[in-house]
Short mmCIF file of C-alpha atoms and ligand atoms in Angstrom, two decimals:
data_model
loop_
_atom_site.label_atom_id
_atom_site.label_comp_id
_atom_site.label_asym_id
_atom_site.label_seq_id
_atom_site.Cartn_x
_atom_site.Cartn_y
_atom_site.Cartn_z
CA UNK A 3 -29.66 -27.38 6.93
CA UNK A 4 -28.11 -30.56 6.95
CA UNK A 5 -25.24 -31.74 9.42
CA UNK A 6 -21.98 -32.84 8.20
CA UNK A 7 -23.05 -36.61 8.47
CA UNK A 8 -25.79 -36.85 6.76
CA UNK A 9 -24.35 -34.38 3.59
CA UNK A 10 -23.26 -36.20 0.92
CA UNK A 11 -19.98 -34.37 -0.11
CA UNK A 12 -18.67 -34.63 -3.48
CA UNK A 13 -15.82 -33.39 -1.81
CA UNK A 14 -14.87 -36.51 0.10
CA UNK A 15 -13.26 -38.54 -3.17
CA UNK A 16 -10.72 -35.57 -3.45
CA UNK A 17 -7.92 -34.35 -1.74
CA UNK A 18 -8.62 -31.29 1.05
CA UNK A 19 -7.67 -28.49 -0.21
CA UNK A 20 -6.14 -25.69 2.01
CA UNK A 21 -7.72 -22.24 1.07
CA UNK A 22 -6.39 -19.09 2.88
CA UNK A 23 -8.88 -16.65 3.74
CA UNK A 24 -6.03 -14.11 1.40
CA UNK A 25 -2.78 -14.80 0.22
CA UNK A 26 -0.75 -12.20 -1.19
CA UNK A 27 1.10 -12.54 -4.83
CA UNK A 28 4.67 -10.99 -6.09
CA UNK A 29 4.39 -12.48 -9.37
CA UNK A 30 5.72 -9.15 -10.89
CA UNK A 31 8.71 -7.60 -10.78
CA UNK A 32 8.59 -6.87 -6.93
CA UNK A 33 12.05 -8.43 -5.92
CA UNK A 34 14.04 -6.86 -8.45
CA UNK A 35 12.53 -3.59 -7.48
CA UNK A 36 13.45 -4.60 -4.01
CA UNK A 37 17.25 -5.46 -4.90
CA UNK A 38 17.52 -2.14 -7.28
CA UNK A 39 16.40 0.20 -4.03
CA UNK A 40 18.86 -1.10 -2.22
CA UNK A 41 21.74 -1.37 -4.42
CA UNK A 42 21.36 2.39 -5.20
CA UNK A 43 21.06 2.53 -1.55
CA UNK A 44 17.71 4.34 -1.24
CA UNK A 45 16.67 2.27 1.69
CA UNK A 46 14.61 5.78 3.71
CA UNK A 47 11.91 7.43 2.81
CA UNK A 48 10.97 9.80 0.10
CA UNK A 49 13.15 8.47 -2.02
CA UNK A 50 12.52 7.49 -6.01
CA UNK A 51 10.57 4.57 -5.57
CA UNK A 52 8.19 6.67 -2.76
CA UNK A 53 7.73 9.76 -5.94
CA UNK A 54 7.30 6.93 -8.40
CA UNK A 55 4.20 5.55 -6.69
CA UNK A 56 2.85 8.67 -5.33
CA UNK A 57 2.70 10.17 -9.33
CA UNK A 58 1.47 6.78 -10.23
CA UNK A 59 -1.45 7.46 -6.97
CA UNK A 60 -1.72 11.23 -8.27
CA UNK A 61 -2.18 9.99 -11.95
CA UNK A 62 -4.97 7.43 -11.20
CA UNK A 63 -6.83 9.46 -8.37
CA UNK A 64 -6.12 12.74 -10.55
CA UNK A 65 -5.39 13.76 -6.83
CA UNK A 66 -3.29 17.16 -6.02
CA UNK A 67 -1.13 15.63 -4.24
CA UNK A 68 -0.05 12.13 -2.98
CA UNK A 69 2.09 10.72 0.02
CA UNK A 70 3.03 7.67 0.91
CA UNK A 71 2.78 6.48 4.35
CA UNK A 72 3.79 3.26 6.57
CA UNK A 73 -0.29 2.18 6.78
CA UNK A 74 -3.39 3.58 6.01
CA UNK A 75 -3.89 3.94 9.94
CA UNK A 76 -1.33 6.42 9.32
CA UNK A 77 -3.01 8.21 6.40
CA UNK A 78 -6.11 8.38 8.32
CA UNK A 79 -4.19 10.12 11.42
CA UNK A 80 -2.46 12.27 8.99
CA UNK A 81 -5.81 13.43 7.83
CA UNK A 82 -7.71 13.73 11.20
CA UNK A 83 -4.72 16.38 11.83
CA UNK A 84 -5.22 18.36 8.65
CA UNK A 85 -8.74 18.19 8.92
CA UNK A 86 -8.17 20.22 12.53
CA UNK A 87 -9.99 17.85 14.88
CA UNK A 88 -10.13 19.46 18.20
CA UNK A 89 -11.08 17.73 21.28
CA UNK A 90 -14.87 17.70 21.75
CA UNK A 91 -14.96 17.68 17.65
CA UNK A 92 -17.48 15.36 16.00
CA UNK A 93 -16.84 13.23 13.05
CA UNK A 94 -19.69 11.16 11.42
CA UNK A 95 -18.91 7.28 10.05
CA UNK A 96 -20.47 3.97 10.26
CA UNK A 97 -19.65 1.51 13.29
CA UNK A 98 -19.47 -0.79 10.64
CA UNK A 99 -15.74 -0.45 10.26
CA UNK A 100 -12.13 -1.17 10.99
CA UNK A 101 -11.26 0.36 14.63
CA UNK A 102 -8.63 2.74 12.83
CA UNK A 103 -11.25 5.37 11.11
CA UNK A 104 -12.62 5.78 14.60
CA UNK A 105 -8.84 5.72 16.16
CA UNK A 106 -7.45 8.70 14.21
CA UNK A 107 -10.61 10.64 15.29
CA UNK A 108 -10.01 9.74 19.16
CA UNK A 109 -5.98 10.74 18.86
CA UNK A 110 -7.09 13.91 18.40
CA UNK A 111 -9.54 14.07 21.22
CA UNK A 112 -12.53 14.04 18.81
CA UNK A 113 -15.63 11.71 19.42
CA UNK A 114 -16.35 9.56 16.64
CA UNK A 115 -20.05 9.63 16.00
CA UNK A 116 -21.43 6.16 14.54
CA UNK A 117 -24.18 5.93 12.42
CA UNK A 118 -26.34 3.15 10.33
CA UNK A 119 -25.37 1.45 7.01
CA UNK A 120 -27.37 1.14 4.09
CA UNK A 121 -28.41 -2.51 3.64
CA UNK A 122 -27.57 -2.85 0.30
CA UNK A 123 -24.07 -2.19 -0.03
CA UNK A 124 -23.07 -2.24 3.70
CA UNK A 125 -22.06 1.38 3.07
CA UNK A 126 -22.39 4.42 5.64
CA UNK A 127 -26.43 5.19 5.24
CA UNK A 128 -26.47 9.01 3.69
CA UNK A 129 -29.67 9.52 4.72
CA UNK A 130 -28.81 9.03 8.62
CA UNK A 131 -26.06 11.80 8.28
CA UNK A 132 -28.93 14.36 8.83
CA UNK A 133 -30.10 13.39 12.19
CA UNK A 134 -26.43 12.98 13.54
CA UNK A 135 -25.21 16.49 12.70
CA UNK A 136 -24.78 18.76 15.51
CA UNK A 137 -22.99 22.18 16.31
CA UNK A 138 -19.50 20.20 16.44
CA UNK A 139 -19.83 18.40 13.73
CA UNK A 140 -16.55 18.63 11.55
CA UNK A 141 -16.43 15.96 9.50
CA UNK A 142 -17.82 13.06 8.04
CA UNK A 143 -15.51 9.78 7.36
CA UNK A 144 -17.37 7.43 4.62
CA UNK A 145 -15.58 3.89 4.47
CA UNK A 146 -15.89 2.58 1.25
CA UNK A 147 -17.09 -1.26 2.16
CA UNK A 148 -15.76 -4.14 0.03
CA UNK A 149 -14.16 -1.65 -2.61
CA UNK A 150 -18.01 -0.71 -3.39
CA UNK A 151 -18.35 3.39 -3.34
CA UNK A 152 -20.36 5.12 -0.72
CA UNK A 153 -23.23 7.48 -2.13
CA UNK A 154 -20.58 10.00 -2.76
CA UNK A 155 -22.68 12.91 -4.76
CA UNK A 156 -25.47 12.99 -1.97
CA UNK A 157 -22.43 12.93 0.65
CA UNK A 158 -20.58 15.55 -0.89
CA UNK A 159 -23.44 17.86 -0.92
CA UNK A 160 -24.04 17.46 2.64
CA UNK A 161 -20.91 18.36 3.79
CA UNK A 162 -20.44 21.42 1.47
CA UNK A 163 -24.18 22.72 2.58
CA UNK A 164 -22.73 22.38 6.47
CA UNK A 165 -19.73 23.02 5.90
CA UNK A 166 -18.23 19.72 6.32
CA UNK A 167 -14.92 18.00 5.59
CA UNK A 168 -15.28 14.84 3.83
CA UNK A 169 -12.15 12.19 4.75
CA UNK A 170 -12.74 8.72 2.93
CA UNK A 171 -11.37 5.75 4.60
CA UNK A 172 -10.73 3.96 0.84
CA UNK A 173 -8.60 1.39 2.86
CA UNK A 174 -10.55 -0.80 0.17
CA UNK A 175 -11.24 1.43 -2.66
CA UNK A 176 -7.99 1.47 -4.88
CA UNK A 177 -9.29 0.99 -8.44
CA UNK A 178 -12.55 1.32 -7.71
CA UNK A 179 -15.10 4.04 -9.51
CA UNK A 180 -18.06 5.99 -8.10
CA UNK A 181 -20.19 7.99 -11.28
CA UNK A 182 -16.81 7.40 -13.37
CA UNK A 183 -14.20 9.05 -10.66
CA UNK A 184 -12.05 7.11 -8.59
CA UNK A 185 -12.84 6.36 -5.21
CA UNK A 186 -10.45 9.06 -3.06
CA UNK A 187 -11.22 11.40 -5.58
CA UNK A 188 -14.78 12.94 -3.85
CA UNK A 189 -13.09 13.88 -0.40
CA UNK A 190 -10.99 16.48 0.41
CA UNK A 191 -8.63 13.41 1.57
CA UNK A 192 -8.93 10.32 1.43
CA UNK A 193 -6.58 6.82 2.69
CA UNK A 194 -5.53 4.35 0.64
CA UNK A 195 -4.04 0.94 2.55
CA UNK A 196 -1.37 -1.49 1.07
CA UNK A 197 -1.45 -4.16 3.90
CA UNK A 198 -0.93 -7.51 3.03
CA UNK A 199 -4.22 -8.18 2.75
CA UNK A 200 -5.66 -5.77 0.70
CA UNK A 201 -5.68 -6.11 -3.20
CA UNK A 202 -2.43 -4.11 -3.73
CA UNK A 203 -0.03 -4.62 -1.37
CA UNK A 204 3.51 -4.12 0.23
CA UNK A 205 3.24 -5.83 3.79
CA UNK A 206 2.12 -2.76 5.66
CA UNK A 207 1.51 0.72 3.90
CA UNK A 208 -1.06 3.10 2.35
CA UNK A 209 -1.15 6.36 1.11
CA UNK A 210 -2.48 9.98 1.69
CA UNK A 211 -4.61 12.05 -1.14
CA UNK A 212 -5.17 15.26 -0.88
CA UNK A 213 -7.80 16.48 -3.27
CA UNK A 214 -7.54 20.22 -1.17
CA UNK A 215 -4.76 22.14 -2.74
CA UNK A 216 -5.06 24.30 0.64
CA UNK A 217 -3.85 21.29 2.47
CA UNK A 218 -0.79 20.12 0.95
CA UNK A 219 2.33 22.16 2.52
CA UNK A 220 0.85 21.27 5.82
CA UNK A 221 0.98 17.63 5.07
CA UNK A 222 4.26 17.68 3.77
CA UNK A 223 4.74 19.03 7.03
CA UNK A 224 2.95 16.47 9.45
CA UNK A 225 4.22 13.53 7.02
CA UNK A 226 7.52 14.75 8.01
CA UNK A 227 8.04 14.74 11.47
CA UNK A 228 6.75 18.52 12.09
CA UNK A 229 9.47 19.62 10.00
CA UNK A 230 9.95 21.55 6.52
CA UNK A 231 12.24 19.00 5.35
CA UNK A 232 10.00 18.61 2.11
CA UNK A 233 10.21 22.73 1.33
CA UNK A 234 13.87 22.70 2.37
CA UNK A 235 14.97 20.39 -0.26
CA UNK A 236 12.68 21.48 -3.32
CA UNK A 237 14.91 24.95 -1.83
CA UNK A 238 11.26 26.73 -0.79
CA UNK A 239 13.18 27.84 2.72
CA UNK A 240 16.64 28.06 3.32
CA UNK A 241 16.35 26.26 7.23
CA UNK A 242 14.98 23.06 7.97
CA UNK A 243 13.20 22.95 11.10
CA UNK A 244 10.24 22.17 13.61
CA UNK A 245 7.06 24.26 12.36
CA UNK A 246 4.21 21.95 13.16
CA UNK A 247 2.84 18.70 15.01
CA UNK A 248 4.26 15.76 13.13
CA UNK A 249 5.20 12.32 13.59
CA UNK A 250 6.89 9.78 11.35
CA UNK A 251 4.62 8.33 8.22
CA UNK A 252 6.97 7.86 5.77
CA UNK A 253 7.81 3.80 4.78
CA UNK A 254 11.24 2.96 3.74
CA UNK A 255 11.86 2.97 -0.21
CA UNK A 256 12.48 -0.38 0.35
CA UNK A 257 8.60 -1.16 0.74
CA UNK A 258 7.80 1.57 -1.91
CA UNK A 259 9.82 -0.51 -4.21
CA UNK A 260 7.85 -3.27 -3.32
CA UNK A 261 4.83 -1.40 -4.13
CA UNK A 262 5.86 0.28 -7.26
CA UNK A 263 5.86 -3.37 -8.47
CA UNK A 264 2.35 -4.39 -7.66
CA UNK A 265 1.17 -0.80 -8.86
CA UNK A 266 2.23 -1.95 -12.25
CA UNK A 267 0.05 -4.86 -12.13
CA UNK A 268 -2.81 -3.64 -10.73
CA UNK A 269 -5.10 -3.88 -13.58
CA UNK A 270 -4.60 -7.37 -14.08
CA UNK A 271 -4.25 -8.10 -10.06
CA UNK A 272 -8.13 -6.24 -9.86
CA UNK A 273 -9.38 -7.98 -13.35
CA UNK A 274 -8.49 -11.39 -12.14
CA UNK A 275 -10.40 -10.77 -8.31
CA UNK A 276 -13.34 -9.98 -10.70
CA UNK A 277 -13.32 -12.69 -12.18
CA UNK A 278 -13.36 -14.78 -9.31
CA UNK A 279 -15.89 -12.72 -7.39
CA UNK A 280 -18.17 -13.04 -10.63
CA UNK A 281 -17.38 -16.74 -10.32
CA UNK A 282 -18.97 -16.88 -7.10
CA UNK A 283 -21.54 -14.23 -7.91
CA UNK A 284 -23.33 -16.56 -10.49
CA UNK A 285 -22.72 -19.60 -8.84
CA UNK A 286 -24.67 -18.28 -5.50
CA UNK A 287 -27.22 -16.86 -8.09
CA UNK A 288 -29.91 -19.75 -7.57
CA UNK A 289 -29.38 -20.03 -3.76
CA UNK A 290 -30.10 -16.02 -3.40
CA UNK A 291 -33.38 -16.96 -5.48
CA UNK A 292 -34.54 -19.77 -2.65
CA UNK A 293 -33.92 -17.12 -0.19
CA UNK A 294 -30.89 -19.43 1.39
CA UNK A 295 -28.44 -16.66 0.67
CA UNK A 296 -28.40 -12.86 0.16
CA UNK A 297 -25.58 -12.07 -2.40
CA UNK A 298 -23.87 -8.76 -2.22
CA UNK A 299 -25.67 -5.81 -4.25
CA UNK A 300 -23.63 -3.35 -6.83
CA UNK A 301 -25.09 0.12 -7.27
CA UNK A 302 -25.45 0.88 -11.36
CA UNK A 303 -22.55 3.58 -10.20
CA UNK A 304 -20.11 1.55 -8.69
CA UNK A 305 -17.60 0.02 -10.46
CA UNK A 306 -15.97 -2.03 -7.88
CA UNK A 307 -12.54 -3.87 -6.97
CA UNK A 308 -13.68 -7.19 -6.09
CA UNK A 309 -11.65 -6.21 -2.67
CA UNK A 310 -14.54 -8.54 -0.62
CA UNK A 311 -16.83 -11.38 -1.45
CA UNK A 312 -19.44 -12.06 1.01
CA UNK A 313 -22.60 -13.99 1.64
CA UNK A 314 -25.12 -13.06 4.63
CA UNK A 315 -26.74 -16.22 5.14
CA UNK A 316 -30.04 -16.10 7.54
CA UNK A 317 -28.60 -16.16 11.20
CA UNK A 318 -25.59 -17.08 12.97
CA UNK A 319 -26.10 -20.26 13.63
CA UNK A 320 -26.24 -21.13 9.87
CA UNK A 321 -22.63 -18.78 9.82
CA UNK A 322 -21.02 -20.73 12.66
CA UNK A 323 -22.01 -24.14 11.03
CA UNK A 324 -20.99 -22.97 7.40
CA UNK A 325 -17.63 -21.64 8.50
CA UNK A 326 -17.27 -24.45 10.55
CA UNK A 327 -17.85 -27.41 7.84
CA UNK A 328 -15.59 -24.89 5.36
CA UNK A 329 -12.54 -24.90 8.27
CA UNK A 330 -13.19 -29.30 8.19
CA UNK A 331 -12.52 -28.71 4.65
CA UNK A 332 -9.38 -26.37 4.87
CA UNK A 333 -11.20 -23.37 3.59
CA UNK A 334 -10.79 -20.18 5.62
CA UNK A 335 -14.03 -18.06 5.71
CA UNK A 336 -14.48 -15.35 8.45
CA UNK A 337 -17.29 -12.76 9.30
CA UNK A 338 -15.99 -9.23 10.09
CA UNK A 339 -16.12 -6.35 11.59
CA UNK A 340 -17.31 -5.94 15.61
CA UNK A 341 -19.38 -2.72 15.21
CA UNK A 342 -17.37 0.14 16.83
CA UNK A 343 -20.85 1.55 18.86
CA UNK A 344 -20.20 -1.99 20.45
CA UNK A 345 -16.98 -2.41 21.54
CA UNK A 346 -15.05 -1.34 24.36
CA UNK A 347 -13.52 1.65 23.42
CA UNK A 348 -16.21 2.86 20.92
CA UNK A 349 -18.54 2.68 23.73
CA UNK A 350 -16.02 5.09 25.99
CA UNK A 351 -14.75 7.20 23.09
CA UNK A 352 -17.71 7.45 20.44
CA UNK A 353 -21.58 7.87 20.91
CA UNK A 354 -24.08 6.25 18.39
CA UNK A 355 -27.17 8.37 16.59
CA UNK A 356 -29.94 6.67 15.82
CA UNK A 357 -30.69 2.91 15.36
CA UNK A 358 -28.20 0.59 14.03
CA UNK A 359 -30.41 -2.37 12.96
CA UNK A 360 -28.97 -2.81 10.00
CA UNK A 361 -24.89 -2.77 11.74
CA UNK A 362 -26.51 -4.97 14.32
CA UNK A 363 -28.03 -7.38 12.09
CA UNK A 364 -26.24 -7.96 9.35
CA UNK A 365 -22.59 -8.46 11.69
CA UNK A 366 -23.63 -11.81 12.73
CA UNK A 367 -24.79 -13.02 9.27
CA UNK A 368 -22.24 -12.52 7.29
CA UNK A 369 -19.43 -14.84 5.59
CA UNK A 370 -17.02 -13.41 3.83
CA UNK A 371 -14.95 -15.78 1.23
CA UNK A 372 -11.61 -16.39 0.29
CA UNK A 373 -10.61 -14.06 -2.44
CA UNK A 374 -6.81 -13.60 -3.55
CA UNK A 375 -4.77 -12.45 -6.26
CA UNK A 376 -3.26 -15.43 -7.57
CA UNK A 377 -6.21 -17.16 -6.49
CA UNK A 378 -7.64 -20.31 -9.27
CA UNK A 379 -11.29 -21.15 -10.54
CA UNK A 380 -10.40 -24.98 -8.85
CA UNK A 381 -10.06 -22.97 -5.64
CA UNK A 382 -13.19 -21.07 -6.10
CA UNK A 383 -15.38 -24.07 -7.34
CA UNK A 384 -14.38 -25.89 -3.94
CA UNK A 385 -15.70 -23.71 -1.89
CA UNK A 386 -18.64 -23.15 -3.71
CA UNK A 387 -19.32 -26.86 -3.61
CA UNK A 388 -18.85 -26.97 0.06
CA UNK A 389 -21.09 -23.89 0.48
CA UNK A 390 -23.83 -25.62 -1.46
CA UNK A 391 -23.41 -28.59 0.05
CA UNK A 392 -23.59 -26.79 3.91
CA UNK A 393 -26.83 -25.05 2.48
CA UNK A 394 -29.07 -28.32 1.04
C1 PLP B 13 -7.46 -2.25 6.29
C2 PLP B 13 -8.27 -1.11 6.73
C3 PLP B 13 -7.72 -0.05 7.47
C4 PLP B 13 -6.33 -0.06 8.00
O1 PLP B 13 -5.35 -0.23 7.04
P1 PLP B 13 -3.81 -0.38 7.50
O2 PLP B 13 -3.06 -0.12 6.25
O3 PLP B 13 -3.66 -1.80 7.97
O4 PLP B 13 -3.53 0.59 8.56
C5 PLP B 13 -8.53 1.04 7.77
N1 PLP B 13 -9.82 1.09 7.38
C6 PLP B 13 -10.39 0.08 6.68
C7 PLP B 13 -11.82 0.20 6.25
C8 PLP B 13 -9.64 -1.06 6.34
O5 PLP B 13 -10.22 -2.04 5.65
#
């Protein structure tokens, strides 16, 4: 690989160009959604903007039942309740993952058990789950990497022959398909996230499905503070009152209105990240053939969302000098996750089964590229050029 001196960039007769690693759009009609919610003054939760997106959610996922909620932290605690975690409780998911899967586990007392990922798709390794099963196992939590679908049949068919809940973090997974069904639709929950920089947004929020009819009065329930609010005003119960363990997960209906906007745009918001991730795809095509790059790999199954684009290049020195020469150029690349079995609190909290070779190698290899809604082909090219250029 060649040093920055000694590369001769095409880049240096034109202008840097800043590239955020994400940038969210409102290029819909998210402000006049915005101004409408609170002119009719339905500024707290549950109001029409919060039931127009959850029927919207309900539609898509052909869910039971949707709720909004202020993250998909929240969704994922919300779930870890329902799913009756009690302390000493095992739940299965890769340490290849945002903290909060393994969080909501731990705020129940549970012990989040980590195992492999597969090394094509980065996903939780199905095969693994067999091996990390024990006599408190409850649940298993599949996180559905870069919008890309975990092995959901296989995983499904685990958990119903032990008697498993399945709870998919889908943090990344909104408009993505696994065998035809949406992502969120195989578990008996799943979590949705709308944080800024996700592919459908509203700042911070996400969303509850619940694909388990059995589960949906008690989520009203927890979704609203402990109380029967919901039941009291659909005039189920004639008191409104503390029945359950709840906290607050509801966003305003100013953020829902926000939402409600980009939910009417998510086709095109997920058809143009394909396009760019494709861009990339074929332009990395020949470097993945000289063995300089390995390019990400989509299962014949998974239709995905184009949430992540990401290179693993062959160590981390290449990564820090790649992401380095990219930053000299204004372009914001980044690696990822710190595997949970690793880190402080996953090390006090969780326990790991098995090898993770795969977690532990591919963490320090890989790049992952900016990739935004309003994002252009100029943008793309750029950094493709730069990449090249890093990799001569
Ligand atoms: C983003 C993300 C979360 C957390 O989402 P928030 O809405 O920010 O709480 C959880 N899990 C995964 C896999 C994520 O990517």
């Amino acid at each position: 690989m060649k040093s920055l001196q000694e590369t001769t960039l095409a880049t240096q007769s034109q202008d840097i160009k800043n590239i955020p690693f994400s940038k969210f759009s409102a290029s819909g009609e998210e402000l006049s959604c915005v101004v409408e919610a609170i002119a009719s003054g339905g500024i707290i939760g549950d109001g029409k903007y919060t039931k127009l997106c959850q029927s919207w959610l309900r539609e898509q996922l052909g869910a039971k039942k949707v709720l909004l909620t202020h993250s998909c932290t929240a969704a994922l605690e919300m779930a870890f309740i329902l799913a009756d975690i009690q302390p000493g409780d095992e739940v299965i998911m890769p340490s290849y993952t945002f903290v909060s899967t393994a969080n909501a586990v731990v705020l129940r007392g549970g012990v989040p058990v980590f195992v492999d990922i597969r090394p094509d798709t980065l996903n939780l390794d199905e095969t693994k789950l067999k091996d990390a099963i024990t006599v408190k196992t409850k649940a298993i939590a599949p996180v559905h990497y870069a919008g890309v679908s975990c092995e959901m049949a296989p995983i499904a068919q685990f958990a119903h022959q032990y008697g498993l809940r399945v709870i998919e973090d889908a943090a990344q997974g909104i408009c993505s398909k696994y065998n035809d069904q949406p992502i969120g639709s195989y578990g008996n929950l799943a979590a949705f996230s709308f944080h800024g920089t996700k592919n459908i947004v509203s700042g911070e929020g996400g969303a509850l499905a619940i694909n388990d009819p059995s589960l949906i009065d008690r989520a009203e329930i927890i979704w609203e503070k402990g109380t029967n609010r919901s039941q009291f005003f659909r005039g189920d119960v004639d008191k409104y009152t503390w029945v359950d363990i709840g906290s607050s997960y509801l966003p305003s209906d100013i953020l829902a209105a926000f939402l409600w906007a980009q939910l009417q745009q998510a086709d095109s918001i997920t058809q143009h990240r394909i396009n760019i991730w494709s861009r990339y795809h074929s332009a990395f095509e020949e470097f993945e053939k000289d063995h300089r790059v390995q390019r990400p790999i989509i299962p014949r199954q998974c239709q995905h969302n184009a949430h992540i684009y990401y290179l693993l290049v062959d160590s981390l020195e290449t990564r820090t000098q790649i992401l380095a020469n990219l930053k000299r150029f204004g372009v914001q690349a980044t690696f990822h996750y710190v595997p949970l079995h690793s880190a402080p609190a996953g090390k006090k909290y969780g326990r790991q089964s098995g090898n993770l070779t795969v977690t532990e190698d591919i963490c320090d290899r890989i790049i992952r590229l900016p990739l935004f809604a309003n994002m252009t082909f100029e943008e793309a090219d750029y950094i493709i050029s730069l990449i090249q250029e890093s990799l001569l």
